[in-house]
């Protein structure tokens, strides 16, 4: 595994917290001291302070059977009660939980009392449909309040949600439904995107069309108003059903290690992994990081995380962290550039957003459009900016701070993963001197190391990022596949967690992330597997062989670039240009639009070693327009010349 060190390392700018910000900061240096003195005691104190326990825990961590951790395991809590009822009981029922903004410009506010009432009804509805604790419910919805309501209703009755991003195809949805044996799907007729309605219910119908499935009922929220087909007995309108159930629901406690959700993410093989998270530890760390990394003052801040609930960022920083902390936030259905390129800034102005959390890819695309667009809006309510999903290049960091943040507010770059459940590495605003381009410091209570391939600490240059102690919001496994769990994350470094990222620690102890070291790509902050796209490509009748690489891209970080050999029998049937168009569309249809290759090159050969392994490194050189690297291990050294003549 080789790790590339990029130009970020020459970055030397530093930004001190302003005295005004520091004076009111939620976080403090004392957090680091407390965690250092007694790590487990620190997490236990956070769990007690931040959450309501139906039954207090007495044990903090059981790590007697690594890598299977148990946190707070003799305690009981109800995750939804923690996100809802207790805020109402504390007298904050009238506080706005969600300022929801629809894509066409419609909007709706939910107070904590209103959101609690909706979730209670939805919990009763799910129970009436036979869902009980431990059962899996698939959620396939646009960014509408019902998405949050569904997740919390599932959690409230101790069932397990599996949210599938609305941009995923019928086939991807079906794979996820089957893998988790979901009994209910919650969807909408359609959602809005760039001024048009896109169908969701139809995709669910397609997903469930073939063969027996475990799904008994499909609950349909009316949103797009588009026509839908109806399977009597199976399909139910969300609103009609909710009107018929009891409004009262008492939340009962579930064990801290009770499963909360499964979320699928791409790995190095073609099959997505169902990452499993549980209740008490997950909620502790999402609440802790949301409070301290975002300097949350719940009585006055307006928080906006732009992630879709279909990703982990949406789970942890749209739903669980902010609601556990009683925050007021914005939930937005649309895209940044529709109907005009200032849509996000308009929303910040409208709701006086004070804390804003988004991805570098979005920031870079705004940079391209120019500062005059955000400058048309009043963004002075902002007091803290966050970034997540991939390394943020210093230029984008500086632009973000100056153009969006007005030049003086903190920017926190937060490193974490679907697997880690919550933020692991980030500056603490008001405390840390900020360094653009570096994610900087493990949050209190988290132990990070950078090791070489043999497990020795790396003091200079790049190495592999490892979490050396278990943490509360860590994944508890891969759904149905304990072996893959152990193999993927825990075999390389004993009982330490291998994250799959390259990293370097500088002389101040700050951590710089250097990208994935495996065959996982990062496109616009979304994780995609080269193997998954390759197997989609070879499933097409035109394709004989395919190789996929993540090539660096100015806006999206990486872009999917495919090299395909056509079947000899097909070569005369289509032109290379036609084949390329067909294959790009095929991948988008099979997996989802996010996986659509930026380019598909039709070639006659692929560069292989003598043992037949495809040398993706060389293809990446080609895709990025670089000089081709060392070809001495190729079985046929002339191949690269032939391919490069085709491509260039
Ligand atoms: C991968 C995890 C966690 C939410 C979004 C992505 C990359 C994430 C950063 C960052 C450098 C980052 C890593 C990681 N990544 N945040 N601040 N700096 N790289 O979640 O889909 O599970 O992807 O995203 O490569 O392993 P995910």
JSON list of N, CA and C and ligand atoms in Angstrom, two decimals, residues 265-266 311-313 357 360 387-392 413-420 422 425 437 439 499-502 512-516 520-522 525-528, ligand 1:
[
{"chain": "A", "resi": 265, "resn": "UNK", "atom": "N", "xyz": [-22.67, 0.65, 3.06]},
{"chain": "A", "resi": 265, "resn": "UNK", "atom": "CA", "xyz": [-21.62, 1.47, 2.47]},
{"chain": "A", "resi": 265, "resn": "UNK", "atom": "C", "xyz": [-20.74, 0.57, 1.60]},
{"chain": "A", "resi": 266, "resn": "UNK", "atom": "N", "xyz": [-20.00, 1.20, 0.69]},
{"chain": "A", "resi": 266, "resn": "UNK", "atom": "CA", "xyz": [-19.19, 0.42, -0.24]},
{"chain": "A", "resi": 266, "resn": "UNK", "atom": "C", "xyz": [-17.90, -0.02, 0.40]},
{"chain": "A", "resi": 311, "resn": "UNK", "atom": "N", "xyz": [-27.17, 9.10, 4.04]},
{"chain": "A", "resi": 311, "resn": "UNK", "atom": "CA", "xyz": [-25.76, 8.87, 4.37]},
{"chain": "A", "resi": 311, "resn": "UNK", "atom": "C", "xyz": [-25.58, 8.96, 5.87]},
{"chain": "A", "resi": 312, "resn": "UNK", "atom": "N", "xyz": [-24.42, 8.51, 6.35]},
{"chain": "A", "resi": 312, "resn": "UNK", "atom": "CA", "xyz": [-24.17, 8.54, 7.79]},
{"chain": "A", "resi": 312, "resn": "UNK", "atom": "C", "xyz": [-24.19, 9.98, 8.32]},
{"chain": "A", "resi": 313, "resn": "UNK", "atom": "N", "xyz": [-23.71, 10.92, 7.54]},
{"chain": "A", "resi": 313, "resn": "UNK", "atom": "CA", "xyz": [-23.70, 12.30, 8.02]},
{"chain": "A", "resi": 313, "resn": "UNK", "atom": "C", "xyz": [-25.12, 12.76, 8.34]},
{"chain": "A", "resi": 357, "resn": "UNK", "atom": "N", "xyz": [-22.70, 22.99, 8.04]},
{"chain": "A", "resi": 357, "resn": "UNK", "atom": "CA", "xyz": [-21.83, 21.80, 7.90]},
{"chain": "A", "resi": 357, "resn": "UNK", "atom": "C", "xyz": [-22.04, 21.22, 6.51]},
{"chain": "A", "resi": 360, "resn": "UNK", "atom": "N", "xyz": [-16.50, 19.45, 1.07]},
{"chain": "A", "resi": 360, "resn": "UNK", "atom": "CA", "xyz": [-15.57, 20.20, 0.22]},
{"chain": "A", "resi": 360, "resn": "UNK", "atom": "C", "xyz": [-16.01, 20.27, -1.24]},
{"chain": "A", "resi": 387, "resn": "UNK", "atom": "N", "xyz": [-16.71, 21.03, 7.76]},
{"chain": "A", "resi": 387, "resn": "UNK", "atom": "CA", "xyz": [-16.46, 20.33, 6.50]},
{"chain": "A", "resi": 387, "resn": "UNK", "atom": "C", "xyz": [-16.33, 18.84, 6.77]},
{"chain": "A", "resi": 388, "resn": "UNK", "atom": "N", "xyz": [-16.81, 18.03, 5.86]},
{"chain": "A", "resi": 388, "resn": "UNK", "atom": "CA", "xyz": [-16.71, 16.57, 6.02]},
{"chain": "A", "resi": 388, "resn": "UNK", "atom": "C", "xyz": [-16.78, 15.86, 4.68]},
{"chain": "A", "resi": 389, "resn": "UNK", "atom": "N", "xyz": [-16.17, 14.70, 4.60]},
{"chain": "A", "resi": 389, "resn": "UNK", "atom": "CA", "xyz": [-16.35, 13.83, 3.45]},
{"chain": "A", "resi": 389, "resn": "UNK", "atom": "C", "xyz": [-15.07, 13.49, 2.72]},
{"chain": "A", "resi": 390, "resn": "UNK", "atom": "N", "xyz": [-14.14, 14.42, 2.72]},
{"chain": "A", "resi": 390, "resn": "UNK", "atom": "CA", "xyz": [-12.86, 14.20, 2.06]},
{"chain": "A", "resi": 390, "resn": "UNK", "atom": "C", "xyz": [-11.92, 15.29, 2.56]},
{"chain": "A", "resi": 391, "resn": "UNK", "atom": "N", "xyz": [-10.64, 15.17, 2.28]},
{"chain": "A", "resi": 391, "resn": "UNK", "atom": "CA", "xyz": [-9.74, 16.25, 2.71]},
{"chain": "A", "resi": 391, "resn": "UNK", "atom": "C", "xyz": [-10.18, 17.57, 2.07]},
{"chain": "A", "resi": 392, "resn": "UNK", "atom": "N", "xyz": [-10.18, 18.64, 2.84]},
{"chain": "A", "resi": 392, "resn": "UNK", "atom": "CA", "xyz": [-10.50, 19.93, 2.24]},
{"chain": "A", "resi": 392, "resn": "UNK", "atom": "C", "xyz": [-9.19, 20.62, 1.89]},
{"chain": "A", "resi": 413, "resn": "UNK", "atom": "N", "xyz": [-12.65, 20.95, 10.21]},
{"chain": "A", "resi": 413, "resn": "UNK", "atom": "CA", "xyz": [-12.60, 19.86, 9.24]},
{"chain": "A", "resi": 413, "resn": "UNK", "atom": "C", "xyz": [-12.72, 18.57, 10.05]},
{"chain": "A", "resi": 414, "resn": "UNK", "atom": "N", "xyz": [-13.80, 17.82, 9.80]},
{"chain": "A", "resi": 414, "resn": "UNK", "atom": "CA", "xyz": [-14.10, 16.67, 10.66]},
{"chain": "A", "resi": 414, "resn": "UNK", "atom": "C", "xyz": [-13.87, 15.37, 9.91]},
{"chain": "A", "resi": 415, "resn": "UNK", "atom": "N", "xyz": [-12.99, 14.54, 10.42]},
{"chain": "A", "resi": 415, "resn": "UNK", "atom": "CA", "xyz": [-12.76, 13.22, 9.81]},
{"chain": "A", "resi": 415, "resn": "UNK", "atom": "C", "xyz": [-13.54, 12.15, 10.57]},
{"chain": "A", "resi": 416, "resn": "UNK", "atom": "N", "xyz": [-14.26, 11.34, 9.82]},
{"chain": "A", "resi": 416, "resn": "UNK", "atom": "CA", "xyz": [-14.93, 10.17, 10.39]},
{"chain": "A", "resi": 416, "resn": "UNK", "atom": "C", "xyz": [-15.46, 9.33, 9.26]},
{"chain": "A", "resi": 417, "resn": "UNK", "atom": "N", "xyz": [-16.20, 8.27, 9.57]},
{"chain": "A", "resi": 417, "resn": "UNK", "atom": "CA", "xyz": [-16.67, 7.32, 8.56]},
{"chain": "A", "resi": 417, "resn": "UNK", "atom": "C", "xyz": [-18.03, 6.76, 8.96]},
{"chain": "A", "resi": 418, "resn": "UNK", "atom": "N", "xyz": [-18.68, 6.12, 8.01]},
{"chain": "A", "resi": 418, "resn": "UNK", "atom": "CA", "xyz": [-19.91, 5.38, 8.32]},
{"chain": "A", "resi": 418, "resn": "UNK", "atom": "C", "xyz": [-19.65, 4.46, 9.51]},
{"chain": "A", "resi": 419, "resn": "UNK", "atom": "N", "xyz": [-18.51, 3.82, 9.49]},
{"chain": "A", "resi": 419, "resn": "UNK", "atom": "CA", "xyz": [-18.17, 2.85, 10.54]},
{"chain": "A", "resi": 419, "resn": "UNK", "atom": "C", "xyz": [-17.93, 3.49, 11.89]},
{"chain": "A", "resi": 420, "resn": "UNK", "atom": "N", "xyz": [-17.36, 4.69, 11.90]},
{"chain": "A", "resi": 420, "resn": "UNK", "atom": "CA", "xyz": [-17.05, 5.29, 13.21]},
{"chain": "A", "resi": 420, "resn": "UNK", "atom": "C", "xyz": [-18.29, 5.91, 13.84]},
{"chain": "A", "resi": 422, "resn": "UNK", "atom": "N", "xyz": [-19.56, 8.62, 14.37]},
{"chain": "A", "resi": 422, "resn": "UNK", "atom": "CA", "xyz": [-19.51, 10.02, 14.77]},
{"chain": "A", "resi": 422, "resn": "UNK", "atom": "C", "xyz": [-18.11, 10.56, 14.50]},
{"chain": "A", "resi": 425, "resn": "UNK", "atom": "N", "xyz": [-11.93, 12.90, 14.45]},
{"chain": "A", "resi": 425, "resn": "UNK", "atom": "CA", "xyz": [-10.81, 13.85, 14.41]},
{"chain": "A", "resi": 425, "resn": "UNK", "atom": "C", "xyz": [-11.38, 15.21, 13.99]},
{"chain": "A", "resi": 437, "resn": "UNK", "atom": "N", "xyz": [-6.57, 22.48, 5.84]},
{"chain": "A", "resi": 437, "resn": "UNK", "atom": "CA", "xyz": [-6.10, 21.28, 5.15]},
{"chain": "A", "resi": 437, "resn": "UNK", "atom": "C", "xyz": [-5.86, 20.11, 6.07]},
{"chain": "A", "resi": 439, "resn": "UNK", "atom": "N", "xyz": [-7.16, 17.80, 9.41]},
{"chain": "A", "resi": 439, "resn": "UNK", "atom": "CA", "xyz": [-8.30, 17.53, 10.30]},
{"chain": "A", "resi": 439, "resn": "UNK", "atom": "C", "xyz": [-7.88, 17.72, 11.75]},
{"chain": "A", "resi": 499, "resn": "UNK", "atom": "N", "xyz": [-8.70, 1.91, 9.45]},
{"chain": "A", "resi": 499, "resn": "UNK", "atom": "CA", "xyz": [-9.74, 2.74, 8.84]},
{"chain": "A", "resi": 499, "resn": "UNK", "atom": "C", "xyz": [-9.74, 2.70, 7.31]},
{"chain": "A", "resi": 500, "resn": "UNK", "atom": "N", "xyz": [-8.61, 2.32, 6.70]},
{"chain": "A", "resi": 500, "resn": "UNK", "atom": "CA", "xyz": [-8.55, 2.33, 5.24]},
{"chain": "A", "resi": 500, "resn": "UNK", "atom": "C", "xyz": [-8.08, 3.65, 4.67]},
{"chain": "A", "resi": 501, "resn": "UNK", "atom": "N", "xyz": [-7.68, 4.59, 5.53]},
{"chain": "A", "resi": 501, "resn": "UNK", "atom": "CA", "xyz": [-7.20, 5.89, 5.07]},
{"chain": "A", "resi": 501, "resn": "UNK", "atom": "C", "xyz": [-5.70, 6.03, 5.32]},
{"chain": "A", "resi": 502, "resn": "UNK", "atom": "N", "xyz": [-5.04, 6.74, 4.42]},
{"chain": "A", "resi": 502, "resn": "UNK", "atom": "CA", "xyz": [-3.66, 7.12, 4.66]},
{"chain": "A", "resi": 502, "resn": "UNK", "atom": "C", "xyz": [-3.65, 8.42, 5.46]},
{"chain": "A", "resi": 512, "resn": "UNK", "atom": "N", "xyz": [-3.03, 14.85, 9.11]},
{"chain": "A", "resi": 512, "resn": "UNK", "atom": "CA", "xyz": [-3.40, 15.19, 7.74]},
{"chain": "A", "resi": 512, "resn": "UNK", "atom": "C", "xyz": [-3.88, 13.92, 7.06]},
{"chain": "A", "resi": 513, "resn": "UNK", "atom": "N", "xyz": [-5.10, 13.95, 6.52]},
{"chain": "A", "resi": 513, "resn": "UNK", "atom": "CA", "xyz": [-5.64, 12.78, 5.83]},
{"chain": "A", "resi": 513, "resn": "UNK", "atom": "C", "xyz": [-5.17, 12.79, 4.39]},
{"chain": "A", "resi": 514, "resn": "UNK", "atom": "N", "xyz": [-4.79, 11.60, 3.90]},
{"chain": "A", "resi": 514, "resn": "UNK", "atom": "CA", "xyz": [-4.19, 11.54, 2.56]},
{"chain": "A", "resi": 514, "resn": "UNK", "atom": "C", "xyz": [-5.01, 10.70, 1.57]},
{"chain": "A", "resi": 515, "resn": "UNK", "atom": "N", "xyz": [-6.25, 10.38, 1.92]},
{"chain": "A", "resi": 515, "resn": "UNK", "atom": "CA", "xyz": [-7.08, 9.61, 0.98]},
{"chain": "A", "resi": 515, "resn": "UNK", "atom": "C", "xyz": [-7.07, 8.12, 1.29]},
{"chain": "A", "resi": 516, "resn": "UNK", "atom": "N", "xyz": [-7.93, 7.40, 0.58]},
{"chain": "A", "resi": 516, "resn": "UNK", "atom": "CA", "xyz": [-8.08, 5.96, 0.82]},
{"chain": "A", "resi": 516, "resn": "UNK", "atom": "C", "xyz": [-6.84, 5.19, 0.33]},
{"chain": "A", "resi": 520, "resn": "UNK", "atom": "N", "xyz": [-11.37, 1.84, -2.71]},
{"chain": "A", "resi": 520, "resn": "UNK", "atom": "CA", "xyz": [-12.60, 2.59, -2.46]},
{"chain": "A", "resi": 520, "resn": "UNK", "atom": "C", "xyz": [-12.36, 4.01, -2.98]},
{"chain": "A", "resi": 521, "resn": "UNK", "atom": "N", "xyz": [-13.33, 4.51, -3.76]},
{"chain": "A", "resi": 521, "resn": "UNK", "atom": "CA", "xyz": [-13.20, 5.87, -4.29]},
{"chain": "A", "resi": 521, "resn": "UNK", "atom": "C", "xyz": [-14.04, 6.82, -3.47]},
{"chain": "A", "resi": 522, "resn": "UNK", "atom": "N", "xyz": [-13.72, 8.10, -3.57]},
{"chain": "A", "resi": 522, "resn": "UNK", "atom": "CA", "xyz": [-14.50, 9.11, -2.86]},
{"chain": "A", "resi": 522, "resn": "UNK", "atom": "C", "xyz": [-14.94, 10.15, -3.88]},
{"chain": "A", "resi": 525, "resn": "UNK", "atom": "N", "xyz": [-17.58, 13.20, -1.82]},
{"chain": "A", "resi": 525, "resn": "UNK", "atom": "CA", "xyz": [-17.79, 12.81, -0.42]},
{"chain": "A", "resi": 525, "resn": "UNK", "atom": "C", "xyz": [-18.58, 11.53, -0.26]},
{"chain": "A", "resi": 526, "resn": "UNK", "atom": "N", "xyz": [-18.89, 10.84, -1.36]},
{"chain": "A", "resi": 526, "resn": "UNK", "atom": "CA", "xyz": [-19.59, 9.57, -1.25]},
{"chain": "A", "resi": 526, "resn": "UNK", "atom": "C", "xyz": [-18.66, 8.44, -1.61]},
{"chain": "A", "resi": 527, "resn": "UNK", "atom": "N", "xyz": [-18.85, 7.36, -0.87]},
{"chain": "A", "resi": 527, "resn": "UNK", "atom": "CA", "xyz": [-17.94, 6.26, -1.03]},
{"chain": "A", "resi": 527, "resn": "UNK", "atom": "C", "xyz": [-18.43, 5.31, -2.10]},
{"chain": "A", "resi": 528, "resn": "UNK", "atom": "N", "xyz": [-17.57, 4.99, -3.04]},
{"chain": "A", "resi": 528, "resn": "UNK", "atom": "CA", "xyz": [-17.93, 4.06, -4.10]},
{"chain": "A", "resi": 528, "resn": "UNK", "atom": "C", "xyz": [-16.83, 3.02, -4.24]},
{"chain": "B", "resi": 1, "resn": "LIG", "atom": "C1", "xyz": [-14.30, 8.18, 4.16]},
{"chain": "B", "resi": 1, "resn": "LIG", "atom": "C2", "xyz": [-15.57, 7.75, 4.87]},
{"chain": "B", "resi": 1, "resn": "LIG", "atom": "C3", "xyz": [-18.10, 10.61, 7.51]},
{"chain": "B", "resi": 1, "resn": "LIG", "atom": "C4", "xyz": [-19.04, 11.22, 6.69]},
{"chain": "B", "resi": 1, "resn": "LIG", "atom": "C5", "xyz": [-18.90, 11.22, 5.23]},
{"chain": "B", "resi": 1, "resn": "LIG", "atom": "C6", "xyz": [-18.22, 10.08, 4.55]},
{"chain": "B", "resi": 1, "resn": "LIG", "atom": "C7", "xyz": [-13.19, 10.19, 3.83]},
{"chain": "B", "resi": 1, "resn": "LIG", "atom": "C8", "xyz": [-14.40, 11.70, 5.45]},
{"chain": "B", "resi": 1, "resn": "LIG", "atom": "C9", "xyz": [-12.92, 13.26, 5.78]},
{"chain": "B", "resi": 1, "resn": "LIG", "atom": "C10", "xyz": [-12.12, 14.38, 6.14]},
{"chain": "B", "resi": 1, "resn": "LIG", "atom": "C11", "xyz": [-10.40, 13.48, 4.83]},
{"chain": "B", "resi": 1, "resn": "LIG", "atom": "C12", "xyz": [-12.37, 12.30, 4.91]},
{"chain": "B", "resi": 1, "resn": "LIG", "atom": "C13", "xyz": [-12.21, 9.15, 4.35]},
{"chain": "B", "resi": 1, "resn": "LIG", "atom": "C14", "xyz": [-13.10, 8.16, 5.05]},
{"chain": "B", "resi": 1, "resn": "LIG", "atom": "N1", "xyz": [-13.32, 11.34, 4.72]},
{"chain": "B", "resi": 1, "resn": "LIG", "atom": "N2", "xyz": [-14.17, 12.85, 6.08]},
{"chain": "B", "resi": 1, "resn": "LIG", "atom": "N3", "xyz": [-12.58, 15.34, 6.94]},
{"chain": "B", "resi": 1, "resn": "LIG", "atom": "N4", "xyz": [-10.87, 14.43, 5.64]},
{"chain": "B", "resi": 1, "resn": "LIG", "atom": "N5", "xyz": [-11.11, 12.41, 4.44]},
{"chain": "B", "resi": 1, "resn": "LIG", "atom": "O1", "xyz": [-18.49, 8.84, 5.13]},
{"chain": "B", "resi": 1, "resn": "LIG", "atom": "O2", "xyz": [-18.91, 7.39, 3.14]},
{"chain": "B", "resi": 1, "resn": "LIG", "atom": "O3", "xyz": [-18.21, 6.41, 5.34]},
{"chain": "B", "resi": 1, "resn": "LIG", "atom": "O4", "xyz": [-16.60, 7.71, 3.93]},
{"chain": "B", "resi": 1, "resn": "LIG", "atom": "O5", "xyz": [-14.45, 9.52, 3.73]},
{"chain": "B", "resi": 1, "resn": "LIG", "atom": "O6", "xyz": [-11.58, 8.56, 3.27]},
{"chain": "B", "resi": 1, "resn": "LIG", "atom": "O7", "xyz": [-12.54, 6.89, 5.16]},
{"chain": "B", "resi": 1, "resn": "LIG", "atom": "P1", "xyz": [-18.11, 7.52, 4.37]}
]
